[in-house]
Amino acid sequence: MPLIIDSHQDIAWNMLTYGRDYTRSVYETRRLEAGSVIPERNGDCTVGWPEYQRGQVAAVFATLFAAPARKKEVGDVIQYADYETAHRLYREQIDIYRKLADSHPDKFRLIASAKELDSVIEHWSQPVKDDEGHPVGLIYLMEGADGIRTPRELAEWYDLGLRIIGLAWAGTRYCGGTGEPGALTEDGRNLISAMMDYNFILDLSHMDEAAALESLDRYEGPVIATHSNCAALMRGAETNRHLPDPVIRGLIERDGVIGLIPLNSFLKVGWLRKSGSRREEVPLDALIAHIDYICQLAGDANHAGIGSDFDGGFGVQSIPLELDTIADLQMVGAKLLERGYSEADATNILGGNWLRFLRKHLPG
Ligand SMILES: [Zn+2]
């Protein structure tokens, strides 16, 4: 079974907002949360360490995330009304990940270099006894850059192990974002120019098209989209959340990778979660169509990946019908083979493309 690298999971946000313990299995978490408000607000859990093992999920991009206070619907725990608070909230999530890795070194490992990445991948190639498993690598991803107070602060974030920065979630002081269109601001231009000094990886997901295109022009470092689908397959969706073709083309030209999201509302225009069950079903083939769209534009299978965003504000009720937990992402590989992709291509899309990209751009 190929290894999976998943380019987006809000692990710390779930731990802080819902008290989720990701060393537990999905089923244990569902049992513990049954009857609470959590399944109603965030859906039934889809991520847990035993399921990472079952699905061979070797590494995930683990977000640092806080929402601006004007976005009331996101929950009330990790919100900021000013940049000092944003900084503190983002910084605290580094501590959450450190504690998680320190207290469960057999289960989670922090990755900030190609060497640390290779050590985790090497572990996954070794046989393990029944009751043991492999450590899941966590690569920090800052989603929304309002936690960075000045470009000078990048040195501190780099020392903490941060390697990937997305400037937007909603709009930030740096650029327009989801639901809040706009170009790069002067602060945004200064920030990306400072990011070059450290070769930070720039995540264009959530950035408005104008900001993303200008960033592709200006930023000479590595560029990716960790969790976005293709706007061309979502015609009629009234959102700037999906990637327009010019942004996809720019990412491909720069040898970037795009993590596609198996989230029903990002696969079928107008899909809405009905409380409780999955009454409006979306097949996994809808995700494959987005992966295939990237591969057709690229003329190869080297630029598509999976950025599940699982548990990131939604649960099992909002993902394609064939999927129950993160372990089932392996079905994406089987679907690609059915569609005529080679084994090598499917392996690259599940994890190989992210692996190649990270080996190239993380420091040695
Ligand atoms: Zn997001």
mmCIF file of C-alpha atoms and ligand atoms in Angstrom:
data_model
loop_
_atom_site.group_PDB
_atom_site.id
_atom_site.type_symbol
_atom_site.label_atom_id
_atom_site.label_comp_id
_atom_site.label_asym_id
_atom_site.label_seq_id
_atom_site.Cartn_x
_atom_site.Cartn_y
_atom_site.Cartn_z
ATOM 1 C CA MET A 1 0.000 0.000 0.000
ATOM 2 C CA PRO A 2 1.437 3.422 -0.934
ATOM 3 C CA LEU A 3 2.130 6.018 1.743
ATOM 4 C CA ILE A 4 -0.212 8.983 2.015
ATOM 5 C CA ILE A 5 0.904 12.516 2.767
ATOM 6 C CA ASP A 6 -2.085 14.714 3.596
ATOM 7 C CA SER A 7 -1.456 18.421 3.099
ATOM 8 C CA HIS A 8 -4.065 19.829 5.468
ATOM 9 C CA GLN A 9 -5.405 18.868 8.896
ATOM 10 C CA ASP A 10 -6.508 21.166 11.730
ATOM 11 C CA ILE A 11 -5.173 18.922 14.505
ATOM 12 C CA ALA A 12 -4.395 21.608 17.123
ATOM 13 C CA TRP A 13 -7.625 23.499 16.403
ATOM 14 C CA ASN A 14 -9.638 20.321 17.117
ATOM 15 C CA MET A 15 -7.649 19.561 20.253
ATOM 16 C CA LEU A 16 -8.231 23.083 21.583
ATOM 17 C CA THR A 17 -11.807 23.609 20.413
ATOM 18 C CA TYR A 18 -13.271 20.150 20.997
ATOM 19 C CA GLY A 19 -10.752 18.458 23.280
ATOM 20 C CA ARG A 20 -10.141 15.761 20.676
ATOM 21 C CA ASP A 21 -7.389 13.262 21.419
ATOM 22 C CA TYR A 22 -5.850 12.112 18.146
ATOM 23 C CA THR A 23 -3.990 9.206 19.724
ATOM 24 C CA ARG A 24 -7.452 7.591 19.957
ATOM 25 C CA SER A 25 -9.242 5.797 17.178
ATOM 26 C CA VAL A 26 -11.984 7.552 15.229
ATOM 27 C CA TYR A 27 -14.520 5.090 16.657
ATOM 28 C CA GLU A 28 -13.498 5.755 20.253
ATOM 29 C CA THR A 29 -13.813 9.506 19.657
ATOM 30 C CA ARG A 30 -17.231 9.070 18.039
ATOM 31 C CA ARG A 31 -18.396 6.991 20.997
ATOM 32 C CA LEU A 32 -17.150 9.561 23.509
ATOM 33 C CA GLU A 33 -18.698 12.487 21.616
ATOM 34 C CA ALA A 34 -22.062 10.836 20.942
ATOM 35 C CA GLY A 35 -24.859 12.989 22.346
ATOM 36 C CA SER A 36 -22.596 16.050 22.759
ATOM 37 C CA VAL A 37 -22.744 19.223 20.649
ATOM 38 C CA ILE A 38 -19.553 18.266 18.799
ATOM 39 C CA PRO A 39 -21.029 16.026 16.066
ATOM 40 C CA GLU A 40 -23.627 18.716 15.327
ATOM 41 C CA ARG A 41 -21.004 21.469 15.084
ATOM 42 C CA ASN A 42 -17.973 19.680 13.624
ATOM 43 C CA GLY A 43 -19.456 16.424 12.346
ATOM 44 C CA ASP A 44 -18.448 12.931 13.415
ATOM 45 C CA CYS A 45 -14.684 12.547 13.760
ATOM 46 C CA THR A 46 -12.761 11.071 10.813
ATOM 47 C CA VAL A 47 -9.139 11.214 12.053
ATOM 48 C CA GLY A 48 -7.253 9.145 14.631
ATOM 49 C CA TRP A 49 -3.842 7.546 15.028
ATOM 50 C CA PRO A 50 -5.015 3.943 14.506
ATOM 51 C CA GLU A 51 -6.678 5.068 11.245
ATOM 52 C CA TYR A 52 -3.467 6.810 10.140
ATOM 53 C CA GLN A 53 -1.805 3.429 10.574
ATOM 54 C CA ARG A 54 -4.487 1.539 8.700
ATOM 55 C CA GLY A 55 -4.379 4.004 5.797
ATOM 56 C CA GLN A 56 -0.575 4.391 5.810
ATOM 57 C CA VAL A 57 -0.855 8.144 6.378
ATOM 58 C CA ALA A 58 2.798 8.876 7.081
ATOM 59 C CA ALA A 59 2.735 12.669 7.356
ATOM 60 C CA VAL A 60 0.280 15.549 7.514
ATOM 61 C CA PHE A 61 0.552 19.299 7.242
ATOM 62 C CA ALA A 62 -0.675 20.301 10.691
ATOM 63 C CA THR A 63 -2.233 23.737 10.830
ATOM 64 C CA LEU A 64 -1.769 26.677 13.109
ATOM 65 C CA PHE A 65 -5.118 28.398 12.766
ATOM 66 C CA ALA A 66 -7.169 31.124 14.397
ATOM 67 C CA ALA A 67 -10.235 32.896 13.027
ATOM 68 C CA PRO A 68 -10.872 36.625 13.095
ATOM 69 C CA ALA A 69 -13.574 37.501 15.618
ATOM 70 C CA ARG A 70 -15.845 38.814 12.839
ATOM 71 C CA LYS A 71 -16.331 35.170 11.708
ATOM 72 C CA LYS A 72 -18.715 34.149 14.460
ATOM 73 C CA GLU A 73 -19.784 30.884 12.870
ATOM 74 C CA VAL A 74 -16.392 29.218 13.337
ATOM 75 C CA GLY A 75 -16.800 28.688 17.088
ATOM 76 C CA ASP A 76 -15.671 30.873 19.907
ATOM 77 C CA VAL A 77 -12.508 29.297 21.246
ATOM 78 C CA ILE A 78 -9.711 30.381 18.920
ATOM 79 C CA GLN A 79 -10.633 33.846 17.719
ATOM 80 C CA TYR A 80 -8.773 37.126 17.596
ATOM 81 C CA ALA A 81 -9.892 40.730 17.522
ATOM 82 C CA ASP A 82 -6.350 42.125 17.367
ATOM 83 C CA TYR A 83 -2.956 40.989 16.078
ATOM 84 C CA GLU A 84 -1.374 40.478 19.509
ATOM 85 C CA THR A 85 -4.075 37.927 20.293
ATOM 86 C CA ALA A 86 -3.633 36.335 16.866
ATOM 87 C CA HIS A 87 0.079 35.965 17.557
ATOM 88 C CA ARG A 88 -0.518 34.351 20.940
ATOM 89 C CA LEU A 89 -3.168 31.936 19.571
ATOM 90 C CA TYR A 90 -0.971 30.795 16.694
ATOM 91 C CA ARG A 91 2.065 30.474 18.955
ATOM 92 C CA GLU A 92 0.155 28.337 21.488
ATOM 93 C CA GLN A 93 -0.576 25.769 18.799
ATOM 94 C CA ILE A 94 3.138 25.141 18.322
ATOM 95 C CA ASP A 95 3.211 24.225 22.029
ATOM 96 C CA ILE A 96 0.221 21.898 21.548
ATOM 97 C CA TYR A 97 2.042 20.013 18.777
ATOM 98 C CA ARG A 98 5.274 19.861 20.776
ATOM 99 C CA LYS A 99 3.457 18.390 23.755
ATOM 100 C CA LEU A 100 1.699 15.878 21.517
ATOM 101 C CA ALA A 101 4.984 14.729 19.972
ATOM 102 C CA ASP A 102 6.878 14.785 23.306
ATOM 103 C CA SER A 103 4.266 12.738 25.134
ATOM 104 C CA HIS A 104 3.744 10.250 22.262
ATOM 105 C CA PRO A 105 7.066 10.011 20.394
ATOM 106 C CA ASP A 106 6.027 6.605 19.065
ATOM 107 C CA LYS A 107 2.906 8.154 17.493
ATOM 108 C CA PHE A 108 3.764 11.694 16.350
ATOM 109 C CA ARG A 109 6.983 13.377 15.211
ATOM 110 C CA LEU A 110 7.615 16.973 14.238
ATOM 111 C CA ILE A 111 9.202 17.517 10.839
ATOM 112 C CA ALA A 112 11.072 20.704 9.911
ATOM 113 C CA SER A 113 13.849 19.306 7.702
ATOM 114 C CA ALA A 114 14.314 16.839 4.867
ATOM 115 C CA LYS A 115 16.343 14.670 7.250
ATOM 116 C CA GLU A 116 13.470 14.481 9.765
ATOM 117 C CA LEU A 117 11.068 13.720 6.918
ATOM 118 C CA ASP A 118 13.273 10.904 5.628
ATOM 119 C CA SER A 119 13.603 9.443 9.098
ATOM 120 C CA VAL A 120 9.797 9.186 9.412
ATOM 121 C CA ILE A 121 9.438 7.752 5.897
ATOM 122 C CA GLU A 122 12.204 5.246 6.614
ATOM 123 C CA HIS A 123 10.336 4.125 9.754
ATOM 124 C CA TRP A 124 7.245 3.392 7.632
ATOM 125 C CA SER A 125 9.274 1.082 5.403
ATOM 126 C CA GLN A 126 10.221 -1.134 8.364
ATOM 127 C CA PRO A 127 8.032 -3.975 9.622
ATOM 128 C CA VAL A 128 6.349 -3.412 13.005
ATOM 129 C CA LYS A 129 4.891 -5.727 15.631
ATOM 130 C CA ASP A 130 1.098 -5.950 15.904
ATOM 131 C CA ASP A 131 0.639 -3.594 18.835
ATOM 132 C CA GLU A 132 3.055 -0.993 17.564
ATOM 133 C CA GLY A 133 2.967 1.339 14.635
ATOM 134 C CA HIS A 134 4.743 4.140 12.857
ATOM 135 C CA PRO A 135 5.088 7.766 13.902
ATOM 136 C CA VAL A 136 3.014 10.220 11.885
ATOM 137 C CA GLY A 137 5.055 13.237 10.788
ATOM 138 C CA LEU A 138 3.615 16.684 11.505
ATOM 139 C CA ILE A 139 4.732 19.581 9.328
ATOM 140 C CA TYR A 140 3.548 22.964 10.597
ATOM 141 C CA LEU A 141 1.382 25.001 8.244
ATOM 142 C CA MET A 142 0.282 28.495 9.231
ATOM 143 C CA GLU A 143 -3.201 29.070 7.800
ATOM 144 C CA GLY A 144 -3.801 32.833 7.719
ATOM 145 C CA ALA A 145 -0.784 34.971 8.535
ATOM 146 C CA ASP A 146 -2.306 37.453 10.976
ATOM 147 C CA GLY A 147 -0.274 35.682 13.684
ATOM 148 C CA ILE A 148 2.872 37.226 12.200
ATOM 149 C CA ARG A 149 3.127 40.757 13.600
ATOM 150 C CA THR A 150 6.030 42.006 11.458
ATOM 151 C CA PRO A 151 8.241 40.474 8.740
ATOM 152 C CA ARG A 152 11.143 40.557 11.251
ATOM 153 C CA GLU A 153 9.275 37.963 13.293
ATOM 154 C CA LEU A 154 9.767 35.358 10.531
ATOM 155 C CA ALA A 155 13.138 34.452 12.070
ATOM 156 C CA GLU A 156 11.392 33.399 15.277
ATOM 157 C CA TRP A 157 8.761 31.353 13.436
ATOM 158 C CA TYR A 158 11.433 29.666 11.341
ATOM 159 C CA ASP A 159 13.353 28.709 14.498
ATOM 160 C CA LEU A 160 10.148 27.223 15.911
ATOM 161 C CA GLY A 161 10.037 24.909 12.878
ATOM 162 C CA LEU A 162 7.449 26.683 10.726
ATOM 163 C CA ARG A 163 8.095 26.048 7.033
ATOM 164 C CA ILE A 164 4.760 26.710 5.266
ATOM 165 C CA ILE A 165 2.732 29.927 5.389
ATOM 166 C CA GLY A 166 -0.632 30.730 3.804
ATOM 167 C CA LEU A 167 -1.322 34.456 3.881
ATOM 168 C CA ALA A 168 -5.108 34.189 4.010
ATOM 169 C CA TRP A 169 -8.079 32.326 5.429
ATOM 170 C CA ALA A 170 -10.655 35.061 5.377
ATOM 171 C CA GLY A 171 -8.974 38.290 4.354
ATOM 172 C CA THR A 172 -5.977 39.217 6.485
ATOM 173 C CA ARG A 173 -3.950 42.369 6.747
ATOM 174 C CA TYR A 174 -1.732 40.756 4.068
ATOM 175 C CA CYS A 175 -4.265 40.017 1.320
ATOM 176 C CA GLY A 176 -7.794 39.204 0.254
ATOM 177 C CA GLY A 177 -9.076 35.776 1.223
ATOM 178 C CA THR A 178 -12.149 33.561 1.193
ATOM 179 C CA GLY A 179 -15.324 35.652 1.035
ATOM 180 C CA GLU A 180 -13.250 38.825 1.343
ATOM 181 C CA PRO A 181 -11.703 39.460 -2.082
ATOM 182 C CA GLY A 182 -8.673 41.668 -2.554
ATOM 183 C CA ALA A 183 -5.120 41.868 -3.813
ATOM 184 C CA LEU A 184 -1.892 41.676 -1.834
ATOM 185 C CA THR A 185 -1.553 44.674 0.468
ATOM 186 C CA GLU A 186 1.692 46.552 0.928
ATOM 187 C CA ASP A 187 2.185 44.533 4.150
ATOM 188 C CA GLY A 188 1.587 41.374 2.100
ATOM 189 C CA ARG A 189 4.226 42.357 -0.449
ATOM 190 C CA ASN A 190 6.711 43.064 2.333
ATOM 191 C CA LEU A 191 5.935 39.767 4.047
ATOM 192 C CA ILE A 192 6.450 37.583 0.987
ATOM 193 C CA SER A 193 9.629 39.400 0.123
ATOM 194 C CA ALA A 194 10.921 38.615 3.642
ATOM 195 C CA MET A 195 9.718 34.989 3.317
ATOM 196 C CA MET A 196 12.161 34.550 0.426
ATOM 197 C CA ASP A 197 15.104 34.900 2.836
ATOM 198 C CA TYR A 198 14.074 31.641 4.510
ATOM 199 C CA ASN A 199 12.685 29.853 1.459
ATOM 200 C CA PHE A 200 9.317 29.502 3.221
ATOM 201 C CA ILE A 201 6.774 27.487 1.232
ATOM 202 C CA LEU A 202 3.865 29.774 0.255
ATOM 203 C CA ASP A 203 0.362 28.252 0.407
ATOM 204 C CA LEU A 204 -2.070 29.941 -2.003
ATOM 205 C CA SER A 205 -5.193 28.146 -0.682
ATOM 206 C CA HIS A 206 -7.767 30.697 0.582
ATOM 207 C CA MET A 207 -5.975 33.560 -1.182
ATOM 208 C CA ASP A 208 -8.130 35.590 -3.525
ATOM 209 C CA GLU A 209 -7.251 35.175 -7.220
ATOM 210 C CA ALA A 210 -5.751 38.668 -7.490
ATOM 211 C CA ALA A 211 -3.487 38.042 -4.491
ATOM 212 C CA ALA A 212 -2.561 34.534 -5.648
ATOM 213 C CA LEU A 213 -1.616 35.667 -9.164
ATOM 214 C CA GLU A 214 0.484 38.565 -7.895
ATOM 215 C CA SER A 215 2.190 36.194 -5.437
ATOM 216 C CA LEU A 216 3.012 33.782 -8.275
ATOM 217 C CA ASP A 217 4.668 36.708 -10.073
ATOM 218 C CA ARG A 218 6.516 38.105 -7.099
ATOM 219 C CA TYR A 219 7.445 35.143 -4.943
ATOM 220 C CA GLU A 220 10.471 33.190 -6.108
ATOM 221 C CA GLY A 221 10.294 30.559 -3.368
ATOM 222 C CA PRO A 222 8.239 27.322 -3.465
ATOM 223 C CA VAL A 223 4.475 27.672 -4.006
ATOM 224 C CA ILE A 224 1.638 25.225 -3.328
ATOM 225 C CA ALA A 225 -2.085 25.019 -2.568
ATOM 226 C CA THR A 226 -2.653 22.761 0.442
ATOM 227 C CA HIS A 227 -6.426 22.326 0.264
ATOM 228 C CA SER A 228 -8.309 23.668 -2.742
ATOM 229 C CA ASN A 229 -10.410 22.338 -5.606
ATOM 230 C CA CYS A 230 -10.793 23.497 -9.202
ATOM 231 C CA ALA A 231 -13.063 26.480 -9.873
ATOM 232 C CA ALA A 232 -13.683 25.254 -13.443
ATOM 233 C CA LEU A 233 -15.516 22.196 -12.044
ATOM 234 C CA MET A 234 -17.499 24.329 -9.585
ATOM 235 C CA ARG A 235 -19.157 26.775 -11.989
ATOM 236 C CA GLY A 236 -22.018 28.569 -10.303
ATOM 237 C CA ALA A 237 -20.518 28.314 -6.822
ATOM 238 C CA GLU A 238 -20.659 31.796 -5.375
ATOM 239 C CA THR A 239 -17.269 31.777 -3.731
ATOM 240 C CA ASN A 240 -13.663 32.689 -4.442
ATOM 241 C CA ARG A 241 -12.502 29.626 -2.460
ATOM 242 C CA HIS A 242 -11.679 27.403 -5.467
ATOM 243 C CA LEU A 243 -8.630 27.698 -7.715
ATOM 244 C CA PRO A 244 -9.161 29.443 -11.061
ATOM 245 C CA ASP A 245 -7.262 28.008 -14.044
ATOM 246 C CA PRO A 246 -4.631 30.799 -14.166
ATOM 247 C CA VAL A 247 -3.651 30.033 -10.548
ATOM 248 C CA ILE A 248 -3.532 26.282 -11.247
ATOM 249 C CA ARG A 249 -1.399 26.907 -14.345
ATOM 250 C CA GLY A 250 0.936 29.157 -12.353
ATOM 251 C CA LEU A 251 1.355 26.496 -9.672
ATOM 252 C CA ILE A 252 2.098 23.828 -12.270
ATOM 253 C CA GLU A 253 4.645 26.042 -14.064
ATOM 254 C CA ARG A 254 6.408 26.590 -10.758
ATOM 255 C CA ASP A 255 6.445 22.832 -10.046
ATOM 256 C CA GLY A 256 4.027 23.274 -7.148
ATOM 257 C CA VAL A 257 1.621 20.654 -5.779
ATOM 258 C CA ILE A 258 -2.119 21.074 -5.177
ATOM 259 C CA GLY A 259 -3.922 19.147 -2.429
ATOM 260 C CA LEU A 260 -7.513 18.400 -3.526
ATOM 261 C CA ILE A 261 -10.229 18.248 -0.833
ATOM 262 C CA PRO A 262 -12.797 15.460 -0.463
ATOM 263 C CA LEU A 263 -15.430 17.815 0.975
ATOM 264 C CA ASN A 264 -18.903 17.496 -0.552
ATOM 265 C CA SER A 265 -19.627 21.236 -0.677
ATOM 266 C CA PHE A 266 -16.358 21.692 -2.618
ATOM 267 C CA LEU A 267 -17.292 18.880 -5.028
ATOM 268 C CA LYS A 268 -20.945 19.566 -5.799
ATOM 269 C CA VAL A 269 -22.269 23.089 -6.264
ATOM 270 C CA GLY A 270 -25.040 23.826 -3.795
ATOM 271 C CA TRP A 271 -24.392 20.794 -1.567
ATOM 272 C CA LEU A 272 -25.538 21.472 1.993
ATOM 273 C CA ARG A 273 -25.113 19.313 5.044
ATOM 274 C CA LYS A 274 -28.422 18.180 6.406
ATOM 275 C CA SER A 275 -28.157 17.484 10.123
ATOM 276 C CA GLY A 276 -27.367 13.938 11.045
ATOM 277 C CA SER A 277 -27.262 11.619 8.061
ATOM 278 C CA ARG A 278 -25.807 11.848 4.574
ATOM 279 C CA ARG A 279 -28.997 12.462 2.683
ATOM 280 C CA GLU A 280 -27.378 14.146 -0.279
ATOM 281 C CA GLU A 281 -24.604 11.882 -1.324
ATOM 282 C CA VAL A 282 -21.546 12.747 -3.367
ATOM 283 C CA PRO A 283 -19.459 9.906 -4.843
ATOM 284 C CA LEU A 284 -15.688 9.705 -4.482
ATOM 285 C CA ASP A 285 -15.509 9.982 -8.286
ATOM 286 C CA ALA A 286 -16.254 13.688 -7.840
ATOM 287 C CA LEU A 287 -12.885 14.098 -6.096
ATOM 288 C CA ILE A 288 -11.160 12.042 -8.779
ATOM 289 C CA ALA A 289 -12.553 14.514 -11.364
ATOM 290 C CA HIS A 290 -10.728 17.370 -9.605
ATOM 291 C CA ILE A 291 -7.498 15.375 -9.398
ATOM 292 C CA ASP A 292 -7.838 14.467 -13.071
ATOM 293 C CA TYR A 293 -8.477 18.093 -14.006
ATOM 294 C CA ILE A 294 -5.122 19.110 -12.506
ATOM 295 C CA CYS A 295 -3.366 16.200 -14.230
ATOM 296 C CA GLN A 296 -4.940 17.069 -17.606
ATOM 297 C CA LEU A 297 -3.834 20.708 -17.313
ATOM 298 C CA ALA A 298 -0.333 19.616 -16.291
ATOM 299 C CA GLY A 299 -0.038 16.828 -18.846
ATOM 300 C CA ASP A 300 1.287 14.573 -16.065
ATOM 301 C CA ALA A 301 0.376 13.314 -12.586
ATOM 302 C CA ASN A 302 3.109 15.168 -10.712
ATOM 303 C CA HIS A 303 1.166 18.129 -9.357
ATOM 304 C CA ALA A 304 -1.932 16.691 -7.674
ATOM 305 C CA GLY A 305 -2.158 15.453 -4.103
ATOM 306 C CA ILE A 306 -4.683 15.133 -1.286
ATOM 307 C CA GLY A 307 -5.309 17.890 1.258
ATOM 308 C CA SER A 308 -8.199 16.343 3.148
ATOM 309 C CA ASP A 309 -8.886 19.086 5.718
ATOM 310 C CA PHE A 310 -10.672 16.248 7.570
ATOM 311 C CA ASP A 311 -12.258 17.367 10.866
ATOM 312 C CA GLY A 312 -11.654 20.977 9.771
ATOM 313 C CA GLY A 313 -15.161 22.211 10.499
ATOM 314 C CA PHE A 314 -16.845 19.132 9.060
ATOM 315 C CA GLY A 315 -17.002 15.409 9.659
ATOM 316 C CA VAL A 316 -18.117 12.157 8.081
ATOM 317 C CA GLN A 317 -21.520 13.643 7.169
ATOM 318 C CA SER A 318 -19.816 15.972 4.662
ATOM 319 C CA ILE A 319 -17.390 13.718 2.796
ATOM 320 C CA PRO A 320 -17.911 11.406 -0.198
ATOM 321 C CA LEU A 321 -20.060 8.405 0.462
ATOM 322 C CA GLU A 322 -17.341 5.753 0.138
ATOM 323 C CA LEU A 323 -15.201 7.380 2.848
ATOM 324 C CA ASP A 324 -15.647 6.798 6.580
ATOM 325 C CA THR A 325 -12.243 7.716 8.040
ATOM 326 C CA ILE A 326 -8.869 9.042 6.989
ATOM 327 C CA ALA A 327 -7.787 5.427 6.348
ATOM 328 C CA ASP A 328 -10.184 5.277 3.395
ATOM 329 C CA LEU A 329 -8.169 7.844 1.442
ATOM 330 C CA GLN A 330 -6.396 4.769 0.077
ATOM 331 C CA MET A 331 -9.514 4.273 -2.063
ATOM 332 C CA VAL A 332 -8.410 7.302 -4.074
ATOM 333 C CA GLY A 333 -5.514 5.186 -5.361
ATOM 334 C CA ALA A 334 -7.849 2.356 -6.400
ATOM 335 C CA LYS A 335 -10.173 4.813 -8.170
ATOM 336 C CA LEU A 336 -7.243 6.312 -10.086
ATOM 337 C CA LEU A 337 -6.174 2.855 -11.267
ATOM 338 C CA GLU A 338 -9.740 2.153 -12.420
ATOM 339 C CA ARG A 339 -9.588 5.358 -14.402
ATOM 340 C CA GLY A 340 -6.435 4.239 -16.186
ATOM 341 C CA TYR A 341 -3.758 5.908 -14.114
ATOM 342 C CA SER A 342 -0.585 3.876 -13.641
ATOM 343 C CA GLU A 343 0.474 2.534 -10.224
ATOM 344 C CA ALA A 344 3.321 5.051 -10.208
ATOM 345 C CA ASP A 345 0.950 7.948 -10.900
ATOM 346 C CA ALA A 346 -1.479 6.829 -8.184
ATOM 347 C CA THR A 347 1.399 6.488 -5.707
ATOM 348 C CA ASN A 348 2.571 9.993 -6.555
ATOM 349 C CA ILE A 349 -0.884 11.486 -6.105
ATOM 350 C CA LEU A 350 -1.395 9.785 -2.725
ATOM 351 C CA GLY A 351 1.917 10.962 -1.312
ATOM 352 C CA GLY A 352 4.832 10.807 -3.731
ATOM 353 C CA ASN A 353 4.323 14.308 -5.112
ATOM 354 C CA TRP A 354 4.347 15.892 -1.659
ATOM 355 C CA LEU A 355 7.327 13.773 -0.688
ATOM 356 C CA ARG A 356 9.328 14.907 -3.719
ATOM 357 C CA PHE A 357 8.335 18.536 -3.168
ATOM 358 C CA LEU A 358 9.180 18.521 0.561
ATOM 359 C CA ARG A 359 12.515 16.762 0.035
ATOM 360 C CA LYS A 360 13.431 19.466 -2.437
ATOM 361 C CA HIS A 361 12.315 22.496 -0.429
ATOM 362 C CA LEU A 362 12.723 21.677 3.259
ATOM 363 C CA PRO A 363 16.182 22.500 4.596
ATOM 364 C CA GLY A 364 18.536 19.511 4.756
HETATM 365 ZN ZN ZN B 1 -8.831 26.130 5.217
#
